[in-house]
């Protein structure tokens, strides 16, 4: 028997190793369902899931929607640009409205860090954080860890390098909290202006030399350079970033021969990652997408599948 | 929950004989092992299915295929239980299309597990037939379901529980017990 300790999934920082392992184990079974001829189980029949995205997304929103549909939940996508949000409705009022219509779960992406925690306090229904500002993106962290566990057979003791704009990246934060809690050895690297202050306190090694971070790595997780968040001139030019920190074949040669290359997508090809390595056999970038659906099915099941949350 | 052991209704020898008889009946009814697929329902149906497959292989010199079904995602009581069962994997070799599937479980009671198992199986393809083998039928059906092969029919009251202990799962001697909730 197992269940999560909360009605919400907001941040991996708040999640125990046991809870994460339960989600990863459940996702193994869910992945089988995605590969079947009939990709549907009746588990969440009669449950309603709403995605509320204040920022654009292809894979996260679609994979949550498909995860719900594969489990027979009714899924509704709210595009904020065509909703009352443009009339100035507050986040709290929009979310409460959705809850009063009978939603069992709200999956939200929002540009403000901590916005999902706010919702979880005002709503009785489950809330999943699908990315809040520069804070966390827990299901992305879990799917990255799931991919590593499937490919490497373990998480504990893995040497993982996270490369890029750590400062703005919620994916990096969720990776760091999750991986360190499960016993992986994480090194982060990027331009020193894009490394958050005190990042060492999160239990990771830090270097501003990408070569050093990649040395002997089992896994290299390349972050997207978030061009939409780069307004402060934190690095000189995209070309220089690419030259100094772009992951290419020469740099990747420093990692273990059986290195696993990951990227949460969408990729800026030729900027943070070269096309040559992105499409190579050791890259799991496409499989990460399938794993994303499996992880989200697992989270939906664990939050909505049982009775009243403890 | 405190439970009291009331009676041992089958011992290891009785279980072995019952499975041996069921193995013969499966072969007889299906005219051999062609297209036969023995599917154990997690959890205690799995070692029973394995024993049936082994016994059939001894008798027929042909080993039927075996699969494992996890029905967690098909349960109708998920929303009313306070604890949540862990989902395990379903492992069925090849396609179930055209197969004669024998579902194997330990105890047949309300029939709800079997309903869930049939739904789960149908989602994997279209079997030619589904048959049901159980070690103990204790009555109290809530659905129109019956077993094709029964080890032992045991009249029970709803307050009682029937428990199968198996060497592979529990590390004890094989036995079927009736226990009562206090």
Coordinates of C-alpha atoms in Angstrom, one line a residue:
Chain A
X1 CA 0.0 0.0 0.0
X2 CA 1.3 3.4 -0.7
X3 CA 0.1 6.9 -1.1
X4 CA 1.5 10.5 -1.3
X5 CA 1.5 12.5 1.9
X6 CA -0.3 15.5 0.4
X7 CA -3.3 16.3 -1.9
X8 CA -0.9 18.3 -4.1
X9 CA 2.4 17.9 -5.9
X10 CA 4.1 21.3 -5.7
X11 CA 7.8 20.8 -5.3
X12 CA 10.3 17.9 -5.0
X13 CA 12.0 19.8 -2.2
X14 CA 8.9 18.9 -0.1
X15 CA 8.8 15.3 -1.2
X16 CA 10.3 12.3 0.6
X17 CA 12.5 9.7 -1.1
X18 CA 9.7 7.1 -0.4
X19 CA 7.1 9.2 -2.2
X20 CA 9.4 9.8 -5.2
X21 CA 10.1 6.1 -5.4
X22 CA 6.4 5.3 -5.2
X23 CA 5.8 7.6 -8.2
X24 CA 8.7 6.2 -10.2
X25 CA 7.6 2.6 -9.5
X26 CA 4.0 3.4 -10.5
X27 CA 5.2 5.1 -13.7
X28 CA 6.8 1.8 -14.8
X29 CA 3.4 0.2 -15.0
X30 CA 1.9 3.3 -16.6
X31 CA 4.6 3.2 -19.3
X32 CA 3.4 -0.3 -20.4
X33 CA -0.1 1.1 -21.0
X34 CA 1.2 3.8 -23.4
X35 CA 2.7 1.0 -25.5
X36 CA -0.6 -1.0 -25.8
X37 CA -3.0 -1.2 -28.7
X38 CA -5.8 0.1 -26.4
X39 CA -4.2 3.0 -24.5
X40 CA -7.0 3.4 -22.0
X41 CA -7.7 2.2 -18.5
X42 CA -10.9 3.1 -16.6
X43 CA -9.2 4.1 -13.4
X44 CA -10.1 7.8 -13.2
X45 CA -13.6 7.6 -14.8
X46 CA -15.7 10.5 -13.6
X47 CA -12.8 12.5 -12.4
X48 CA -12.2 16.0 -13.9
X49 CA -8.8 17.5 -14.4
X50 CA -8.2 21.1 -15.6
X51 CA -5.0 22.5 -17.0
X52 CA -4.6 26.2 -16.3
X53 CA -1.5 27.5 -18.2
X54 CA -0.4 31.1 -17.9
X55 CA 2.6 30.4 -20.0
X56 CA 3.0 28.6 -23.3
X57 CA 3.8 24.9 -23.3
X58 CA 3.6 22.0 -25.8
X59 CA 4.8 18.9 -24.0
X60 CA 3.8 19.5 -20.4
X61 CA 0.3 20.5 -21.1
X62 CA -0.3 17.9 -23.8
X63 CA 1.2 15.1 -21.7
X64 CA -0.9 16.0 -18.7
X65 CA -4.0 16.0 -21.0
X66 CA -3.1 12.7 -22.5
X67 CA -2.2 11.2 -19.1
X68 CA -5.7 12.1 -18.0
X69 CA -7.4 10.7 -21.1
X70 CA -5.4 7.4 -21.0
X71 CA -6.8 7.0 -17.5
X72 CA -10.4 7.9 -18.5
X73 CA -10.5 11.3 -16.7
X74 CA -12.2 14.2 -18.3
X75 CA -9.7 16.8 -19.1
X76 CA -10.3 20.5 -19.9
X77 CA -7.7 22.9 -21.1
X78 CA -8.0 26.5 -20.2
X79 CA -6.1 28.9 -22.4
X80 CA -5.7 32.0 -20.3
X81 CA -5.5 34.3 -23.4
X82 CA -9.2 33.5 -24.3
X83 CA -10.5 33.4 -20.7
X84 CA -11.7 35.9 -18.2
X85 CA -8.0 36.3 -17.1
X86 CA -7.7 38.9 -19.8
X87 CA -10.6 40.8 -18.2
X88 CA -8.4 41.1 -15.0
X89 CA -9.8 38.2 -13.0
X90 CA -7.4 37.2 -10.2
X91 CA -5.7 33.8 -10.1
X92 CA -7.5 32.9 -6.9
X93 CA -10.9 33.7 -8.4
X94 CA -10.2 31.9 -11.6
X95 CA -9.1 28.8 -9.8
X96 CA -12.0 28.9 -7.3
X97 CA -14.4 29.1 -10.2
X98 CA -12.9 26.0 -11.8
X99 CA -13.1 24.2 -8.5
X100 CA -16.7 25.1 -8.0
X101 CA -17.5 23.7 -11.4
X102 CA -16.4 20.3 -10.0
X103 CA -12.8 20.0 -10.9
X104 CA -11.0 17.4 -8.9
X105 CA -7.6 18.7 -9.9
X106 CA -6.0 21.8 -11.2
X107 CA -2.7 21.6 -13.0
X108 CA -1.1 25.0 -13.2
X109 CA 1.8 26.7 -14.9
X110 CA 2.4 30.3 -13.8
X111 CA 5.2 32.8 -14.2
X112 CA 5.2 33.7 -10.5
X113 CA 7.2 31.5 -8.1
X114 CA 5.0 30.1 -5.3
X115 CA 1.7 30.7 -7.1
X116 CA 0.9 26.9 -6.9
X117 CA 1.4 27.0 -3.2
X118 CA -1.1 29.9 -3.0
X119 CA -3.6 27.8 -4.9
X120 CA -3.1 24.7 -2.8
X121 CA -4.0 26.7 0.3
X122 CA -7.2 28.2 -1.1
X123 CA -8.5 25.1 -2.9
X124 CA -9.8 21.8 -1.6
X125 CA -9.0 20.0 -4.9
X126 CA -5.6 18.7 -5.8
X127 CA -3.1 21.1 -7.3
X128 CA -0.1 20.1 -9.5
X129 CA 2.6 22.5 -10.2
X130 CA 3.5 22.3 -13.9
X131 CA 6.1 25.0 -13.5
X132 CA 6.0 28.1 -11.3
X133 CA 8.3 30.9 -12.3
X134 CA 11.9 30.2 -11.2
X135 CA 10.8 27.8 -8.5
X136 CA 10.1 24.2 -9.4
X137 CA 8.7 21.9 -12.1
X138 CA 8.3 18.7 -10.1
X139 CA 6.9 16.4 -12.8
X140 CA 9.7 17.3 -15.1
X141 CA 12.2 16.5 -12.4
X142 CA 10.5 13.2 -11.8
X143 CA 10.5 12.3 -15.5
X144 CA 14.2 13.1 -15.8
X145 CA 14.9 10.9 -12.8
X146 CA 12.7 8.2 -14.2
X147 CA 14.6 8.3 -17.5
X148 CA 17.9 8.0 -15.7
X149 CA 16.7 5.1 -13.5
X150 CA 15.4 3.3 -16.6
X151 CA 18.5 3.8 -18.6
X152 CA 21.1 3.3 -15.8
X153 CA 19.2 1.0 -13.5
X154 CA 19.7 3.2 -10.5
X155 CA 19.7 6.7 -9.3
X156 CA 21.9 6.4 -6.2
X157 CA 25.5 7.2 -6.9
X158 CA 24.9 8.5 -10.4
X159 CA 27.1 11.4 -11.5
X160 CA 24.8 13.9 -13.0
X161 CA 25.9 17.2 -14.6
X162 CA 23.2 19.9 -15.1
X163 CA 24.4 22.4 -17.7
X164 CA 23.1 25.9 -18.5
X165 CA 21.0 28.6 -17.0
X166 CA 20.5 27.3 -13.5
X167 CA 19.4 30.7 -12.2
X168 CA 16.1 30.9 -14.2
X169 CA 15.5 27.2 -14.3
X170 CA 12.7 25.5 -12.4
X171 CA 13.7 22.3 -14.1
X172 CA 17.2 22.5 -12.6
X173 CA 15.8 23.1 -9.1
X174 CA 13.5 20.1 -9.3
X175 CA 16.3 18.0 -10.7
X176 CA 18.6 19.1 -7.9
X177 CA 16.2 18.5 -5.0
X178 CA 15.0 15.2 -6.4
X179 CA 18.4 13.8 -7.4
X180 CA 20.2 14.7 -4.3
X181 CA 17.4 13.3 -2.1
X182 CA 17.7 10.0 -4.0
X183 CA 21.5 9.9 -3.5
X184 CA 22.8 11.0 -6.9
X185 CA 25.9 13.2 -7.1
X186 CA 24.9 16.5 -8.9
X187 CA 27.3 19.0 -10.4
X188 CA 25.8 22.2 -11.9
X189 CA 27.6 24.5 -14.4
X190 CA 26.8 27.6 -16.4
X191 CA 28.0 31.2 -16.7
X192 CA 28.6 32.5 -13.2
X193 CA 25.9 35.2 -13.8
X194 CA 23.4 32.3 -14.4
X195 CA 24.3 30.4 -11.2
X196 CA 22.0 31.3 -8.3
X197 CA 23.8 32.6 -5.2
X198 CA 24.3 29.9 -2.5
X199 CA 23.5 27.1 -4.9
X200 CA 26.1 24.9 -3.1
X201 CA 23.6 24.9 -0.1
X202 CA 21.4 22.7 -2.2
X203 CA 23.9 19.9 -1.9
X204 CA 25.5 20.1 -5.3
X205 CA 29.0 20.8 -6.7
X206 CA 29.4 24.0 -8.6
X207 CA 31.8 25.0 -11.4
X208 CA 31.7 27.6 -14.2
X209 CA 33.8 25.3 -16.4
X210 CA 31.6 23.0 -18.4
X211 CA 34.5 20.7 -19.1
X212 CA 35.0 20.1 -15.4
X213 CA 31.3 19.3 -14.8
X214 CA 31.2 16.8 -17.7
X215 CA 34.3 14.9 -16.6
X216 CA 33.2 11.3 -15.9
X217 CA 29.5 12.1 -15.9
X218 CA 26.9 9.3 -16.2
X219 CA 24.2 11.7 -17.2
X220 CA 24.3 15.2 -18.8
X221 CA 21.1 17.2 -18.5
X222 CA 21.3 20.2 -20.7
X223 CA 18.9 23.0 -19.9
X224 CA 17.2 25.3 -22.4
X225 CA 18.5 28.8 -22.6
X226 CA 15.4 30.6 -21.6
X227 CA 15.7 33.4 -24.1
X228 CA 12.4 35.0 -22.9
X229 CA 13.9 35.5 -19.4
X230 CA 17.2 36.9 -20.5
X231 CA 16.5 40.6 -20.3
X232 CA 19.3 41.7 -17.9
X233 CA 22.3 41.1 -20.1
X234 CA 23.6 38.3 -18.0
X235 CA 25.8 37.0 -20.7
X236 CA 27.2 38.9 -23.7
X237 CA 25.7 37.1 -26.8
X238 CA 24.0 33.8 -27.6
X239 CA 27.0 33.0 -29.8
X240 CA 29.4 33.4 -27.0
X241 CA 27.2 31.4 -24.7
X242 CA 27.1 28.6 -27.2
X243 CA 30.9 28.7 -27.6
X244 CA 31.5 28.6 -23.9
X245 CA 28.8 26.3 -22.7
X246 CA 27.1 24.6 -25.6
X247 CA 27.2 20.8 -25.3
X248 CA 28.8 19.3 -28.4
X249 CA 30.6 16.1 -29.3
X250 CA 34.1 17.3 -28.1
X251 CA 32.8 18.3 -24.7
X252 CA 30.6 15.3 -24.3
X253 CA 33.7 13.1 -24.9
X254 CA 34.8 13.9 -21.4
X255 CA 31.8 12.1 -19.9
X256 CA 31.6 8.3 -19.4
X257 CA 31.5 6.4 -22.7
X258 CA 27.9 5.3 -22.0
X259 CA 26.8 8.8 -21.1
X260 CA 23.1 9.5 -21.2
X261 CA 22.3 12.9 -22.7
X262 CA 19.1 14.7 -21.7
X263 CA 17.2 17.9 -22.5
X264 CA 13.8 18.9 -21.2
X265 CA 12.9 20.5 -24.5
X266 CA 12.1 22.6 -26.4
X267 CA 15.7 22.7 -27.7
X268 CA 17.5 25.7 -29.1
X269 CA 19.5 23.6 -31.5
X270 CA 23.0 25.0 -32.0
X271 CA 22.8 27.1 -28.9
X272 CA 22.9 25.0 -25.7
X273 CA 23.1 21.7 -27.5
X274 CA 24.5 20.8 -31.0
X275 CA 22.2 19.0 -33.4
X276 CA 24.8 16.3 -33.8
X277 CA 24.6 15.2 -30.1
X278 CA 20.9 15.9 -29.7
X279 CA 20.1 13.3 -32.4
X280 CA 22.7 10.7 -31.4
X281 CA 22.0 7.3 -30.0
X282 CA 23.0 8.2 -26.4
X283 CA 20.4 11.0 -26.4
X284 CA 17.1 10.1 -24.6
X285 CA 15.4 13.4 -25.5
X286 CA 12.5 11.7 -27.4
X287 CA 12.1 9.0 -24.8
X288 CA 11.8 11.7 -22.1
X289 CA 8.6 12.8 -23.8
X290 CA 7.0 9.3 -23.4
X291 CA 8.3 9.1 -19.9
X292 CA 6.7 12.4 -19.2
X293 CA 3.2 10.9 -19.9
X294 CA 4.0 7.9 -17.7
X295 CA 5.1 10.0 -14.8
X296 CA 2.0 12.2 -15.1
X297 CA -0.3 9.2 -15.2
X298 CA 1.4 8.0 -12.0
X299 CA 0.9 11.3 -10.3
X300 CA -2.7 11.5 -11.4
X301 CA -3.4 8.0 -10.2
X302 CA -1.8 8.5 -6.8
X303 CA -3.6 11.8 -6.2
X304 CA -7.0 11.0 -7.6
X305 CA -7.2 7.2 -7.7
X306 CA -7.6 6.5 -4.0
X307 CA -10.2 7.6 -1.5
X308 CA -10.0 10.8 0.6
X309 CA -6.4 12.0 1.0
X310 CA -5.0 11.1 4.4
Chain B
X1 CA -7.9 -5.7 13.1
X2 CA -7.8 -8.7 15.3
X3 CA -8.4 -12.0 13.6
X4 CA -8.9 -15.5 15.0
X5 CA -8.0 -18.7 13.1
X6 CA -11.1 -20.9 13.0
X7 CA -10.2 -23.8 10.9
X8 CA -7.7 -25.2 8.4
X9 CA -9.8 -26.3 5.4
X10 CA -7.0 -27.4 3.1
X11 CA -3.5 -28.6 3.8
X12 CA -0.5 -28.7 1.5
X13 CA -1.4 -32.2 0.2
X14 CA -5.1 -31.2 -0.5
X15 CA -3.9 -28.1 -2.4
X16 CA -1.5 -30.2 -4.5
X17 CA -4.3 -32.7 -5.3
X18 CA -6.8 -30.0 -6.2
X19 CA -4.3 -28.2 -8.5
X20 CA -3.4 -31.5 -10.1
X21 CA -7.1 -32.2 -10.8
X22 CA -7.7 -28.7 -12.2
X23 CA -4.7 -29.2 -14.5
X24 CA -6.2 -32.3 -15.9
X25 CA -9.6 -30.6 -16.2
X26 CA -8.1 -27.7 -18.1
X27 CA -6.3 -30.1 -20.6
X28 CA -9.5 -32.1 -21.0
X29 CA -11.8 -29.1 -21.6
X30 CA -9.4 -27.4 -24.0
X31 CA -8.3 -30.6 -25.8
X32 CA -4.6 -30.1 -25.0
X33 CA -2.5 -27.0 -24.6
X34 CA -2.9 -25.4 -28.1
X35 CA -3.7 -21.6 -27.8
X36 CA -3.8 -22.0 -24.0
X37 CA -2.7 -19.0 -21.9
X38 CA -2.7 -19.4 -18.1
X39 CA -3.0 -16.0 -16.4
X40 CA -2.5 -15.5 -12.7
X41 CA -4.2 -12.5 -11.0
X42 CA -1.8 -10.7 -8.7
X43 CA -1.0 -11.6 -6.1
X44 CA -1.7 -15.2 -5.0
X45 CA -3.1 -16.2 -8.4
X46 CA 0.4 -15.9 -9.8
X47 CA 2.1 -18.8 -7.9
X48 CA -1.0 -20.9 -8.4
X49 CA -0.9 -20.2 -12.2
X50 CA 2.8 -21.2 -12.1
X51 CA 2.0 -24.5 -10.4
X52 CA -0.8 -25.2 -12.9
X53 CA 1.5 -24.5 -15.8
X54 CA 4.2 -26.8 -14.3
X55 CA 1.6 -29.6 -13.7
X56 CA 0.1 -29.3 -17.2
X57 CA 3.7 -29.4 -18.6
X58 CA 4.3 -32.7 -16.7
X59 CA 1.1 -34.3 -18.0
X60 CA 1.1 -33.1 -21.6
X61 CA 4.8 -32.6 -22.4
X62 CA 3.9 -29.2 -23.7
X63 CA 4.1 -26.0 -21.7
X64 CA 1.3 -23.6 -22.0
X65 CA 2.1 -19.8 -22.0
X66 CA 1.8 -18.0 -18.7
X67 CA 0.9 -14.4 -18.0
X68 CA 0.5 -12.1 -15.0
X69 CA -2.4 -9.6 -14.6
X70 CA -2.4 -6.6 -12.3
X71 CA -6.0 -5.4 -11.9
X72 CA -5.4 -2.4 -9.7
X73 CA -6.3 0.1 -12.4
X74 CA -9.6 -1.7 -13.0
X75 CA -10.9 -2.0 -9.5
X76 CA -14.3 -0.5 -8.8
X77 CA -13.5 0.3 -5.2
X78 CA -10.6 2.6 -5.7
X79 CA -12.6 5.7 -4.8
X80 CA -14.0 4.1 -1.6
X81 CA -10.8 2.7 -0.2
X82 CA -8.8 4.8 2.2
X83 CA -5.5 3.1 1.4
X84 CA -4.3 2.7 -2.1
X85 CA -3.0 -0.5 -3.6
X86 CA 0.3 -0.2 -5.4
X87 CA 0.2 -0.7 -9.1
X88 CA 2.3 -3.6 -10.4
X89 CA 3.1 -4.6 -13.9
X90 CA 0.9 -6.7 -16.2
X91 CA 3.1 -9.2 -18.1
X92 CA 1.3 -11.1 -20.8
X93 CA 3.5 -12.7 -23.5
X94 CA 2.5 -12.0 -27.1
X95 CA -1.0 -11.1 -28.0
X96 CA -4.2 -12.5 -26.3
X97 CA -6.1 -12.4 -29.6
X98 CA -7.5 -15.9 -30.3
X99 CA -6.2 -17.4 -27.1
X100 CA -8.1 -19.5 -24.7
X101 CA -7.3 -17.7 -21.4
X102 CA -7.6 -19.4 -18.1
X103 CA -7.7 -16.8 -15.3
X104 CA -6.3 -18.1 -12.0
X105 CA -7.1 -16.7 -8.6
X106 CA -7.0 -18.0 -5.0
X107 CA -10.4 -17.2 -3.7
X108 CA -13.7 -16.5 -5.6
X109 CA -15.9 -14.3 -3.4
X110 CA -17.9 -11.3 -4.7
X111 CA -16.7 -11.8 -8.3
X112 CA -15.6 -8.2 -8.5
X113 CA -11.9 -9.0 -8.9
X114 CA -12.8 -11.3 -11.8
X115 CA -14.9 -8.6 -13.4
X116 CA -11.9 -6.3 -13.2
X117 CA -9.6 -9.0 -14.6
X118 CA -11.9 -9.6 -17.6
X119 CA -12.0 -5.9 -18.4
X120 CA -8.2 -5.7 -18.1
X121 CA -7.8 -8.7 -20.3
X122 CA -10.2 -7.4 -23.0
X123 CA -8.3 -4.2 -23.2
X124 CA -5.2 -6.2 -24.3
X125 CA -7.0 -7.8 -27.2
X126 CA -9.8 -10.2 -28.0
X127 CA -9.3 -13.6 -26.5
X128 CA -11.3 -16.6 -28.0
X129 CA -12.5 -17.6 -24.6
X130 CA -12.0 -16.7 -20.9
X131 CA -12.2 -19.4 -18.3
X132 CA -11.8 -19.2 -14.6
X133 CA -9.9 -21.4 -12.2
X134 CA -10.0 -20.8 -8.4
X135 CA -8.6 -22.8 -5.5
X136 CA -11.5 -21.9 -3.2
X137 CA -15.1 -20.8 -4.0
X138 CA -16.6 -19.3 -0.9
X139 CA -19.9 -18.0 -2.3
X140 CA -21.6 -14.6 -1.7
X141 CA -21.4 -13.5 -5.4
X142 CA -22.4 -10.0 -6.2
X143 CA -22.0 -10.4 -10.0
X144 CA -23.2 -13.1 -12.4
X145 CA -19.8 -14.9 -12.5
X146 CA -18.9 -18.5 -11.9
X147 CA -15.7 -20.6 -12.0
X148 CA -15.0 -23.3 -14.6
X149 CA -12.6 -25.1 -12.3
X150 CA -12.9 -25.1 -8.5
X151 CA -10.4 -26.6 -6.0
X152 CA -12.9 -26.7 -3.1
X153 CA -16.3 -25.2 -2.4
X154 CA -16.5 -23.8 1.1
X155 CA -19.6 -22.3 2.6
X156 CA -18.7 -19.3 4.6
X157 CA -20.3 -16.4 6.4
X158 CA -19.5 -12.8 5.4
X159 CA -17.8 -12.2 8.8
X160 CA -15.3 -14.9 7.9
X161 CA -12.3 -14.6 5.6
X162 CA -10.6 -17.2 3.6
X163 CA -6.8 -17.0 3.6
X164 CA -4.4 -18.9 1.4
X165 CA -0.8 -19.2 2.6
X166 CA 1.7 -20.2 0.0
X167 CA 5.3 -21.2 0.4
X168 CA 6.4 -18.9 -2.5
X169 CA 4.6 -15.8 -1.0
X170 CA 4.5 -16.3 2.8
X171 CA 7.4 -18.7 3.4
X172 CA 5.1 -21.1 5.3
X173 CA 3.6 -24.4 4.6
X174 CA 0.8 -24.3 2.0
X175 CA -2.6 -24.1 3.6
X176 CA -6.1 -22.6 3.3
X177 CA -7.5 -21.1 6.6
X178 CA -10.8 -19.7 7.6
X179 CA -10.2 -16.8 10.0
X180 CA -12.8 -14.6 11.7
X181 CA -12.7 -10.9 12.3
X182 CA -13.4 -10.0 16.0

